mmCIF file of C-alpha atoms and ligand atoms in Angstrom:
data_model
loop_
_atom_site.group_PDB
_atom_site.id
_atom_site.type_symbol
_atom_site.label_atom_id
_atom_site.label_comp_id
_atom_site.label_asym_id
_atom_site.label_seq_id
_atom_site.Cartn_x
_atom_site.Cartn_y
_atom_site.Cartn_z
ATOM 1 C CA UNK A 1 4.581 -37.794 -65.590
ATOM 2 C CA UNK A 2 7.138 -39.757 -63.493
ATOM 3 C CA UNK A 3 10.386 -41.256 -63.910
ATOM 4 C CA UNK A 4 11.606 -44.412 -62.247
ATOM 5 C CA UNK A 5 15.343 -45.974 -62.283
ATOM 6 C CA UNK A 6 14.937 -49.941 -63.172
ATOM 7 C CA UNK A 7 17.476 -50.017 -59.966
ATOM 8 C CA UNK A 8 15.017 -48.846 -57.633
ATOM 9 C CA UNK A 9 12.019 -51.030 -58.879
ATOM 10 C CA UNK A 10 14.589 -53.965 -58.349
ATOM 11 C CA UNK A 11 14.445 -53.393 -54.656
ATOM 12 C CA UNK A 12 11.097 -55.020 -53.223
ATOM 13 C CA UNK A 13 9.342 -52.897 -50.105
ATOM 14 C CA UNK A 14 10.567 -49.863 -51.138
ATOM 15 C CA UNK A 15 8.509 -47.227 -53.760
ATOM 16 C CA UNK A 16 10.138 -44.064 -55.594
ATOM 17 C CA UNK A 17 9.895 -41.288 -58.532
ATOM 18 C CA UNK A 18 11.470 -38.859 -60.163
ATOM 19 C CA UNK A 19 8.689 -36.136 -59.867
ATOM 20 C CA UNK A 20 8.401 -33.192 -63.142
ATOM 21 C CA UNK A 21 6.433 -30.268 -63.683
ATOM 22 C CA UNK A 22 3.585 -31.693 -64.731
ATOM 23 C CA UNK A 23 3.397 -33.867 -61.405
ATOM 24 C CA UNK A 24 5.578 -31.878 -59.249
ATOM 25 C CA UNK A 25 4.778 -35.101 -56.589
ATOM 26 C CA UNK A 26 5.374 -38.858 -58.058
ATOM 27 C CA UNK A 27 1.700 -40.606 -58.357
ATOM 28 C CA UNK A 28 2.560 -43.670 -56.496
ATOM 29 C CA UNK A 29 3.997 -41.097 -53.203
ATOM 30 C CA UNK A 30 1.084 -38.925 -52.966
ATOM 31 C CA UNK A 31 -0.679 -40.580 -50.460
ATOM 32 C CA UNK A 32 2.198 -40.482 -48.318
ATOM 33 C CA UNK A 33 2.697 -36.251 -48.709
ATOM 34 C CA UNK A 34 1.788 -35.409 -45.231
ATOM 35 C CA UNK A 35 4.795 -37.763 -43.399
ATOM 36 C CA UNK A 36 7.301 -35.774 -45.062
ATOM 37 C CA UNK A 37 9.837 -34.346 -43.010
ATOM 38 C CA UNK A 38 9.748 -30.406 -42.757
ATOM 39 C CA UNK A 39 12.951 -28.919 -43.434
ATOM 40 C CA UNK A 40 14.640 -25.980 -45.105
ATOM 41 C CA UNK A 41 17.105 -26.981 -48.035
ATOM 42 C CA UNK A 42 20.244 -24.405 -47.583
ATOM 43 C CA UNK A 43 22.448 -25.535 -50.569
ATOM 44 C CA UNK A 44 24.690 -26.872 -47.413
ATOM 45 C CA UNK A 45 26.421 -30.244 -46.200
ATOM 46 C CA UNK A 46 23.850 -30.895 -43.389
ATOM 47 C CA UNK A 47 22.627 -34.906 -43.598
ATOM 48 C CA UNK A 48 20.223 -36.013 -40.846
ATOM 49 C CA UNK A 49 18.451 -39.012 -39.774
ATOM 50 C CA UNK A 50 14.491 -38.962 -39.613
ATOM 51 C CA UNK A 51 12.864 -40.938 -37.021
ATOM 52 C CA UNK A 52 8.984 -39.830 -36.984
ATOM 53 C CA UNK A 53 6.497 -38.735 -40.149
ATOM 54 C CA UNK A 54 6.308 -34.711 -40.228
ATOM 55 C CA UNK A 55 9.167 -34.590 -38.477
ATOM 56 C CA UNK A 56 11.265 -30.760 -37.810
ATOM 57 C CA UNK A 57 14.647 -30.534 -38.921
ATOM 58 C CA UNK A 58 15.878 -27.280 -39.733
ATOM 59 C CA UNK A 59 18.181 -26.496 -42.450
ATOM 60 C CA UNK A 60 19.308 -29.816 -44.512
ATOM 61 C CA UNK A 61 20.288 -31.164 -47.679
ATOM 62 C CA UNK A 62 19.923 -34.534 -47.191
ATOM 63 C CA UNK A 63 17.906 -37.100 -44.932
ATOM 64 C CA UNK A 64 18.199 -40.819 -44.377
ATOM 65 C CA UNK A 65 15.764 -42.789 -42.215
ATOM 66 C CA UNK A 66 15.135 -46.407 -41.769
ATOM 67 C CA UNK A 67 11.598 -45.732 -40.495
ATOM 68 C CA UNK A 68 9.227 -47.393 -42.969
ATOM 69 C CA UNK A 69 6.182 -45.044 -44.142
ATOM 70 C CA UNK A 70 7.637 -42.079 -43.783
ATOM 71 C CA UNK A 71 8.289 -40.237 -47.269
ATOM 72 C CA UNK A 72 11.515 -38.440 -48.024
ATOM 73 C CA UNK A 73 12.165 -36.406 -50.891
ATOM 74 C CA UNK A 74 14.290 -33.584 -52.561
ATOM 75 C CA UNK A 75 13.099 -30.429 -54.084
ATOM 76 C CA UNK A 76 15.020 -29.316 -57.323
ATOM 77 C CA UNK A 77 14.658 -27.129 -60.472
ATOM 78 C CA UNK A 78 17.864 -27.471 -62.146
ATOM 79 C CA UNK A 79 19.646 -28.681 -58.995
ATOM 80 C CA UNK A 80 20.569 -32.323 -58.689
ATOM 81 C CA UNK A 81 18.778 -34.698 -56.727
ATOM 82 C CA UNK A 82 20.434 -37.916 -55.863
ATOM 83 C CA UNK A 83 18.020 -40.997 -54.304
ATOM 84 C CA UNK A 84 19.768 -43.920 -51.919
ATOM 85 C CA UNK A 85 18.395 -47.316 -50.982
ATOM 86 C CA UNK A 86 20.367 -49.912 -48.750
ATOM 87 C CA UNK A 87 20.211 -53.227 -51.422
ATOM 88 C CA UNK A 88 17.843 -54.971 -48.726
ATOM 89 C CA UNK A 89 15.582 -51.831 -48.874
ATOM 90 C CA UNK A 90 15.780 -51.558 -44.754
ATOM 91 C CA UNK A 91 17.408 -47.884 -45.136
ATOM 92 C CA UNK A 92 16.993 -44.877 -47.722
ATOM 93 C CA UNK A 93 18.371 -41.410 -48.242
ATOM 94 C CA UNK A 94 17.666 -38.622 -50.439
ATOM 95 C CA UNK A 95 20.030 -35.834 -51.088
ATOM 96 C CA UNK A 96 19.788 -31.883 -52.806
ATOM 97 C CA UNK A 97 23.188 -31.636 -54.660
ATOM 98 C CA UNK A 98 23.474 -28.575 -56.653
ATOM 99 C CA UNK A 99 26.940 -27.135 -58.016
ATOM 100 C CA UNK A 100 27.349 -25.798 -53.765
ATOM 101 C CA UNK A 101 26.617 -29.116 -52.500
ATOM 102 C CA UNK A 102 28.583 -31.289 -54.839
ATOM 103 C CA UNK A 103 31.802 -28.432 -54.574
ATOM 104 C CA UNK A 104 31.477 -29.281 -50.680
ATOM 105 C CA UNK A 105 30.962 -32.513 -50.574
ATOM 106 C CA UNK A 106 27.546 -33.297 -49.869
ATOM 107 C CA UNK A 107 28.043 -36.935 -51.163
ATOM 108 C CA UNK A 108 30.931 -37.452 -49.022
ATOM 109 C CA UNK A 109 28.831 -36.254 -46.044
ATOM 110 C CA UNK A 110 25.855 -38.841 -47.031
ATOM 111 C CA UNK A 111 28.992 -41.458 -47.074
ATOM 112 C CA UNK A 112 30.227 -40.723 -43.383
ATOM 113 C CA UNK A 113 26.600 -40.886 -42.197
ATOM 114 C CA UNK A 114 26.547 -44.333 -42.944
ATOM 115 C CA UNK A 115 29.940 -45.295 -42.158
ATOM 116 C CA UNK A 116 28.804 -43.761 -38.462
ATOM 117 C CA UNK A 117 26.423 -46.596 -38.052
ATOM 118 C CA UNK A 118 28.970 -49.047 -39.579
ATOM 119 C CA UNK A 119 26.913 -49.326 -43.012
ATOM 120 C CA UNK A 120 29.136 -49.208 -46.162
ATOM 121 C CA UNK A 121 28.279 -47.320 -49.633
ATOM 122 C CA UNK A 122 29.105 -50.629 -51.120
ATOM 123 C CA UNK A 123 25.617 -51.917 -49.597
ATOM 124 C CA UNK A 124 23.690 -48.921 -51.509
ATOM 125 C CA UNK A 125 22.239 -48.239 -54.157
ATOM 126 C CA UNK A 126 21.983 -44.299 -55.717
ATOM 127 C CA UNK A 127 19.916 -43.020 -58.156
ATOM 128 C CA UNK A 128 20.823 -39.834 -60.077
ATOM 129 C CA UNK A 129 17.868 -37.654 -61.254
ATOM 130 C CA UNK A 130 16.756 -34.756 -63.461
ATOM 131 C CA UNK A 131 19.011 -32.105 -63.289
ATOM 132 C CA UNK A 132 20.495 -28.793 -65.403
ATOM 133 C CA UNK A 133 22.842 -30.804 -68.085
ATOM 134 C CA UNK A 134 25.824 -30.438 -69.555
ATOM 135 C CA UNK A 135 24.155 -28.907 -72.811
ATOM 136 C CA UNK A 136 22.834 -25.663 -71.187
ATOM 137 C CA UNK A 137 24.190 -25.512 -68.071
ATOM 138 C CA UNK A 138 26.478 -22.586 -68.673
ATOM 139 C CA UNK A 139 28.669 -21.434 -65.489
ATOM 140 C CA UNK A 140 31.774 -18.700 -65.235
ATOM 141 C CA UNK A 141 35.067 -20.207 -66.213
ATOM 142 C CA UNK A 142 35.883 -18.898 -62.647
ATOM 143 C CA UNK A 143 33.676 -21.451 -61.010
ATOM 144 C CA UNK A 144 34.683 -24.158 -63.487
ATOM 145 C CA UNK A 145 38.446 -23.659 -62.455
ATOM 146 C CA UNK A 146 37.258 -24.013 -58.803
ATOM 147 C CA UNK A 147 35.928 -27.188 -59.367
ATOM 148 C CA UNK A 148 38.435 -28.359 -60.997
ATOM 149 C CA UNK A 149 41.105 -27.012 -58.005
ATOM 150 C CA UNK A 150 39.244 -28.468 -55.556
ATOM 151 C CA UNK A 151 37.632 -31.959 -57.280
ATOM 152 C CA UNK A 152 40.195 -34.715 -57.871
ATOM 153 C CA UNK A 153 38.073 -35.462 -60.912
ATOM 154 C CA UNK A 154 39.483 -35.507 -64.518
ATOM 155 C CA UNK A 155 38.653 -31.982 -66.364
ATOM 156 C CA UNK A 156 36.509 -33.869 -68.993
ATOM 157 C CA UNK A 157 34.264 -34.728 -66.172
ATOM 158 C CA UNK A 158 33.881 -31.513 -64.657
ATOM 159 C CA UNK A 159 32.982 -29.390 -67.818
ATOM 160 C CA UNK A 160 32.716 -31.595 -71.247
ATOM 161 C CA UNK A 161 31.876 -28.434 -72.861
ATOM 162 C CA UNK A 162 33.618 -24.965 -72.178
ATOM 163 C CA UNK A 163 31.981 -22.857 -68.946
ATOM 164 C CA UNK A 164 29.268 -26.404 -68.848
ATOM 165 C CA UNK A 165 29.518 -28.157 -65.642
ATOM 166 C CA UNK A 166 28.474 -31.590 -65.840
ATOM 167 C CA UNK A 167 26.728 -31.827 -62.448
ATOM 168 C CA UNK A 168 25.272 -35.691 -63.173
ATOM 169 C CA UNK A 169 28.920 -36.748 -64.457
ATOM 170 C CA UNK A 170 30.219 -35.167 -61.105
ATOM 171 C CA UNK A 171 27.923 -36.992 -58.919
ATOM 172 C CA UNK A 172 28.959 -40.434 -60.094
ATOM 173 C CA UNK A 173 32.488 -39.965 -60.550
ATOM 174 C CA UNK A 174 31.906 -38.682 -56.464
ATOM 175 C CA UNK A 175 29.672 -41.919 -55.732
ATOM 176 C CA UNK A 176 31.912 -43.999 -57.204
ATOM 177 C CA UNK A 177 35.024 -42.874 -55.519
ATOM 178 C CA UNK A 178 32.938 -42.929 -52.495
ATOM 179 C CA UNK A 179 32.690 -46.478 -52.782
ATOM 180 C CA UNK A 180 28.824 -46.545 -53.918
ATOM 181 C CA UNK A 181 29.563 -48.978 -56.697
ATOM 182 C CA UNK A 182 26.469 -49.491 -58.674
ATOM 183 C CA UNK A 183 25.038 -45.547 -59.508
ATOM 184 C CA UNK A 184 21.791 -45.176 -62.241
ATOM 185 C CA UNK A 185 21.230 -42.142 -63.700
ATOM 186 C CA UNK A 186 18.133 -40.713 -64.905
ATOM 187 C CA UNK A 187 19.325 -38.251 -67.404
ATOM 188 C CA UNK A 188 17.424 -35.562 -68.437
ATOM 189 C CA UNK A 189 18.467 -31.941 -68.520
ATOM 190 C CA UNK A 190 15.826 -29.803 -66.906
ATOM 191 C CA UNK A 191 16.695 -26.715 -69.428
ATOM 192 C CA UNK A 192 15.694 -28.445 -72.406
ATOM 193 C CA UNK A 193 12.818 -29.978 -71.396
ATOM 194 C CA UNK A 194 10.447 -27.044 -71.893
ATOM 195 C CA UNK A 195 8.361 -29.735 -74.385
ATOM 196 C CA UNK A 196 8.037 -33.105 -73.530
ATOM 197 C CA UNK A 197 11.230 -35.317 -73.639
ATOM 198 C CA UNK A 198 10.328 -37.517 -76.765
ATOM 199 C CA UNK A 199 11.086 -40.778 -74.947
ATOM 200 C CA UNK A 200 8.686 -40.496 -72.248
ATOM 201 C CA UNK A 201 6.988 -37.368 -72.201
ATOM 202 C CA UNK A 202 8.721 -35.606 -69.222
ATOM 203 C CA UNK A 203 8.478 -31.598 -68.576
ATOM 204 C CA UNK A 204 10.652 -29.688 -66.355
ATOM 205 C CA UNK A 205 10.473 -26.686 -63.577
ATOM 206 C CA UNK A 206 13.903 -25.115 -64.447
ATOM 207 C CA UNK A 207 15.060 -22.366 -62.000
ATOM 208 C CA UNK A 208 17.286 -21.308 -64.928
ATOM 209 C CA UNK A 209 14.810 -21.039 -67.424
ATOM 210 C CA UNK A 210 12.210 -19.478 -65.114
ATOM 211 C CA UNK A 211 14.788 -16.472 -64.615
ATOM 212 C CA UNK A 212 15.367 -15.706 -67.977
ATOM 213 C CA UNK A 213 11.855 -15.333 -68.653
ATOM 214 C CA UNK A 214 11.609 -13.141 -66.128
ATOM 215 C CA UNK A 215 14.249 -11.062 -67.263
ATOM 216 C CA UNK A 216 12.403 -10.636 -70.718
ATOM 217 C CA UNK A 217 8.674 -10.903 -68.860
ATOM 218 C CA UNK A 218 8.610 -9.974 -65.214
ATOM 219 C CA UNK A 219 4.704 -10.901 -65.047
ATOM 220 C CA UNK A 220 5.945 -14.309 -65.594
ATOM 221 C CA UNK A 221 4.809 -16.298 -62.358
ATOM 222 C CA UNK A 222 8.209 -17.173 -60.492
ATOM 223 C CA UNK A 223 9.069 -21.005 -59.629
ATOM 224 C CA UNK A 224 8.325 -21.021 -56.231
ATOM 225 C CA UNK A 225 5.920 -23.892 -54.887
ATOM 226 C CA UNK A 226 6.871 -25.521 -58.277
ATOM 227 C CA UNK A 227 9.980 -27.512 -57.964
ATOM 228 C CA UNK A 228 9.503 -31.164 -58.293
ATOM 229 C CA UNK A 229 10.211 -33.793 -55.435
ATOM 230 C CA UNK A 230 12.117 -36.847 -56.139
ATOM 231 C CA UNK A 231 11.639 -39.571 -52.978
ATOM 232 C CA UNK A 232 11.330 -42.608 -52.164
ATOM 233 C CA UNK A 233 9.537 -44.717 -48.774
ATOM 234 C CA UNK A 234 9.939 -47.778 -47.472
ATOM 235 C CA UNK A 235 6.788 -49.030 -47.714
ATOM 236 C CA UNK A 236 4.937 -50.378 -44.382
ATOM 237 C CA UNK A 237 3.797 -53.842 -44.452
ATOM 238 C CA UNK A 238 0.564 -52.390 -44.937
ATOM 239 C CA UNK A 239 1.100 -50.886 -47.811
ATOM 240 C CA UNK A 240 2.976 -53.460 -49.875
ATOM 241 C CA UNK A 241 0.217 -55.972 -49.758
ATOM 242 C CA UNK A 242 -0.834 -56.399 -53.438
ATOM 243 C CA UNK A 243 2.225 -53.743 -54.599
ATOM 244 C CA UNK A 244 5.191 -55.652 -57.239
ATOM 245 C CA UNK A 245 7.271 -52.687 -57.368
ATOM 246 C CA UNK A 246 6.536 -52.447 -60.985
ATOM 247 C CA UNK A 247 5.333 -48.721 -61.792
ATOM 248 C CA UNK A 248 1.975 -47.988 -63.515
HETATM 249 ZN ZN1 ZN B 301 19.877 -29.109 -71.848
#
């Protein structure tokens, strides 16, 4: 299965998806696999720009191109990944924010990349995906205070729930500081998806999950080679002959 944020679909040229375990890669950006940048995500800062398909970047969290046709995406089990598409659908970005990335200010770093070129978050778009939620996503009451030392964000935000970081709820209170104005998410918790999500099916590779079966099962394949992408392309003209942005 894939997920798609009504935002997204709204932009013409441009095709996305919120990938799952079941279909680690979206159907509609499979055929564009092999243009996808190769680089190492590091749970780091590090945004850069990608100019040609299969191009090498080293160690990064996030990548922005304006390049139609080449496919950019973010690996995640539990982590958060966060899509962006200029409103015009000319530029897109897609970042790995986990509780490291968020903490140092990933989203801040995809911000000054486009203030750089003189863009503004208040042209984008950002889509928030399938992440570990607030219901499971149990973290040290150390690391919760640290968040909330070094986050200007109201303590509700941060952890709704004692030791539960809200990672989604921290990624658009970010955005929206940030000055990205209009922010979808598409909430599902990737814990608690072990069944289908009743509204639309949707199973999850959960790093977290994966380790405590491990702990009680260590035959238990690990999750690696089995986190779903989330991407987007900006489709070449090519491509978006006969395509109305509306998904399957
Ligand atoms: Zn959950």
């Amino acid at each position: 299965m894939t997920a798609y944020s009504s935002l997204l679909t709204s932009i013409p040229g441009v095709a996305h998806g919120f990938g799952d375990k079941e279909s680690l890669m979206p159907e509609r950006l499979q055929s564009w696999q092999t243009t996808l940048p190769d680089k190492k995500q590091v749970h780091g800062t590090a945004i850069g720009w990608v100019r040609r398909p299969g191009e090498a970047l080293g160690e990064l969290d996030g990548v922005i191109t304006d390049v139609p046709g080449i496919l950019l995406t973010v690996l995640t089990a539990d982590c958060l990944p966060v899509l962006f598409c200029r409103r015009d659908g000319r530029r897109i970005g897609a970042v790995h924010a986990g509780w490291r990335g968020l903490l140092a200010g990933i989203l801040g770093e995809f911000a000054a990349t486009l203030d750089a070129t003189g863009d503004r978050p208040s042209q984008w778009v950002a889509v928030i995906g399938p992440a570990a939620g607030p219901c499971c996503y149990e973290v040290s009451q150390a690391l919760v205070d640290e968040f909330k030392q070094r986050l200007p964000l109201p303590a509700a935000v941060i952890a709704p729930r004692p030791h539960h970081l809200d990672l989604a709820a921290i990624a658009r209170q970010q955005l929206l500081t940030l000055g990205f104005n209009t922010v979808d998410t598409i909430g599902h918790c990737t814990l608690c998806c072990p069944a289908p999500a009743p509204e639309n099916g949707m199973r999850y590779t959960s790093f977290r999950r994966n380790s405590k079966q491990r702990e009680h099962n260590p035959a238990h394949p690990p999750i690696s080679g089995r986190n779903q992408h989330s991407g987007l392309i900006i489709l070449p003209d090519d491509a978006t002959a006969g395509f109305n942005g509306i998904p399957d």
